Structure formats: structure tokens, C-alpha cells
C-alpha atoms as one frame of an Amber mdcrd trajectory, in Angstrom:
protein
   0.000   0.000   0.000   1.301   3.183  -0.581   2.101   5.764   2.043   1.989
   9.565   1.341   3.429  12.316   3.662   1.906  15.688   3.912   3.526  18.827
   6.348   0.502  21.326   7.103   0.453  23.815   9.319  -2.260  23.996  12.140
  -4.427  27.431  13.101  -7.439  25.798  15.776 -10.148  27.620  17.433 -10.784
  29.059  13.736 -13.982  30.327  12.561 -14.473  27.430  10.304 -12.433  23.834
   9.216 -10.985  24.404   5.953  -7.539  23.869   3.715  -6.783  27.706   3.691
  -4.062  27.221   1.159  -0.172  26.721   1.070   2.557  28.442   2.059   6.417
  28.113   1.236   5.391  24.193   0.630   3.494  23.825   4.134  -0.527  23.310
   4.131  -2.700  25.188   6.075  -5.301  24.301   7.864  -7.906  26.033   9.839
 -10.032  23.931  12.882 -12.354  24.840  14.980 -11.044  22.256  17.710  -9.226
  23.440  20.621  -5.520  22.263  21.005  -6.316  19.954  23.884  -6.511  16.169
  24.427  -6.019  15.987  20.388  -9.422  17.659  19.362  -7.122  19.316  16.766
  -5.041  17.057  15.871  -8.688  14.721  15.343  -9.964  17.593  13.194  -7.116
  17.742  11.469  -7.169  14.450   9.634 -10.860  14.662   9.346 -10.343  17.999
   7.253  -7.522  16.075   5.001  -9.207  13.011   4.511 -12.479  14.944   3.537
 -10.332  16.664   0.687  -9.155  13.897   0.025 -12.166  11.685  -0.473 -10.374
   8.839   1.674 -11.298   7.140   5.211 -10.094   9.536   8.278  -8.472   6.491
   9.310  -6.226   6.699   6.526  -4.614   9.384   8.038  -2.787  10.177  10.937
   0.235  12.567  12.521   3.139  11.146  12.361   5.024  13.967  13.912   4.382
  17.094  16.182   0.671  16.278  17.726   1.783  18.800  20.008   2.583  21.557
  17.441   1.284  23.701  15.049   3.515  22.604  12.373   3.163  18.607  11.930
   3.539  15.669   9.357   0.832  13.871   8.004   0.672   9.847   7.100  -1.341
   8.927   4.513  -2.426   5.588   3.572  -3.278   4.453   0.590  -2.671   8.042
  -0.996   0.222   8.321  -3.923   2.219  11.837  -3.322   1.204  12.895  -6.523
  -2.174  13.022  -5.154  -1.094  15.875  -3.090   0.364  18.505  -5.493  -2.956
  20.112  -6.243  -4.429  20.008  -2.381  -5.152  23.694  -0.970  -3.682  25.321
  -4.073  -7.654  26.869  -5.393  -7.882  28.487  -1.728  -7.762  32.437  -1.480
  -4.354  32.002   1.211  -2.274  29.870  -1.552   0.852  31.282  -3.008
């Protein structure tokens, strides 16, 4: 299966979830879930995967559940797959 990583950059308590675009390489994404007992980190992979069209299972943080900056895992997602993601949103550039 293949295995896709993903660096995104994390604003919670935002108005909305949403990809808000990319910057210098990094996506980011806006949740409304508090940074606390990984209700971010949760919404997080439920925003990606929705994007995505894949099972929120398929995804998970590999690295920095306790940061704003972190790595997605993606399973069953080719990095290809990824160029395009947050690049139609008004913050990409």
C-alpha cells in the first residue's frame, strides 16, 4: 500500500475547518477544535481526509501532535495526489 506524507500547518479555534491554502510548501489548515486532548489534531485528519475523499483512518500525525507545524501519514494516498491540495484556496501562493 502506498504511504503519502503531507507537512501542514495547524491554526485551531478558527472560525471554520478548511484547507486555507499553502505556504512556502506547508498546508494550512484552519479547525475549529481546541488544542487539547487531540481535538485538533482529530480535526485535522478529518479535514484532510475529507479533501481527500479517503477514510479519516487513513490518516494520521506522524510527527508534532503537540505543534502547530506537523507531518501527516497517509495511507493508501500516492504523493502525486497531493500537489494540487489547498492550491484553489484564497491564502495559496
Amino acid at each position: 500500500m502506498s504511504v503519502a506524507e503531507l507537512r501542514v500547518r495547524v491554526t485551531p479555534r478558527a472560525g471554520r475547518n478548511e484547507i486555507a491554502g499553502r505556504r512556502g510548501g506547508v498546508l494550512l489548515v484552519h479547525v475549529t477544535a481546541a488544542p487539547e486532548k487531540g481535538k485538533a489534531n482529530v480535526a485535522v485528519c478529518r479535514v484532510i481526509a475529507r479533501a481527500l475523499k479517503i477514510a479519516a483512518s487513513r490518516v494520521r500525525v506522524a510527527r508534532g501532535a503537540g505543534s502547530r507545524d506537523k507531518l501527516l501519514r497517509l495511507e493508501g494516498v500516492e504523493q502525486a495526489d497531493l500537489a494540487g491540495l489547498g492550491d484553489d484556496r484564497p491564502g495559496a501562493g
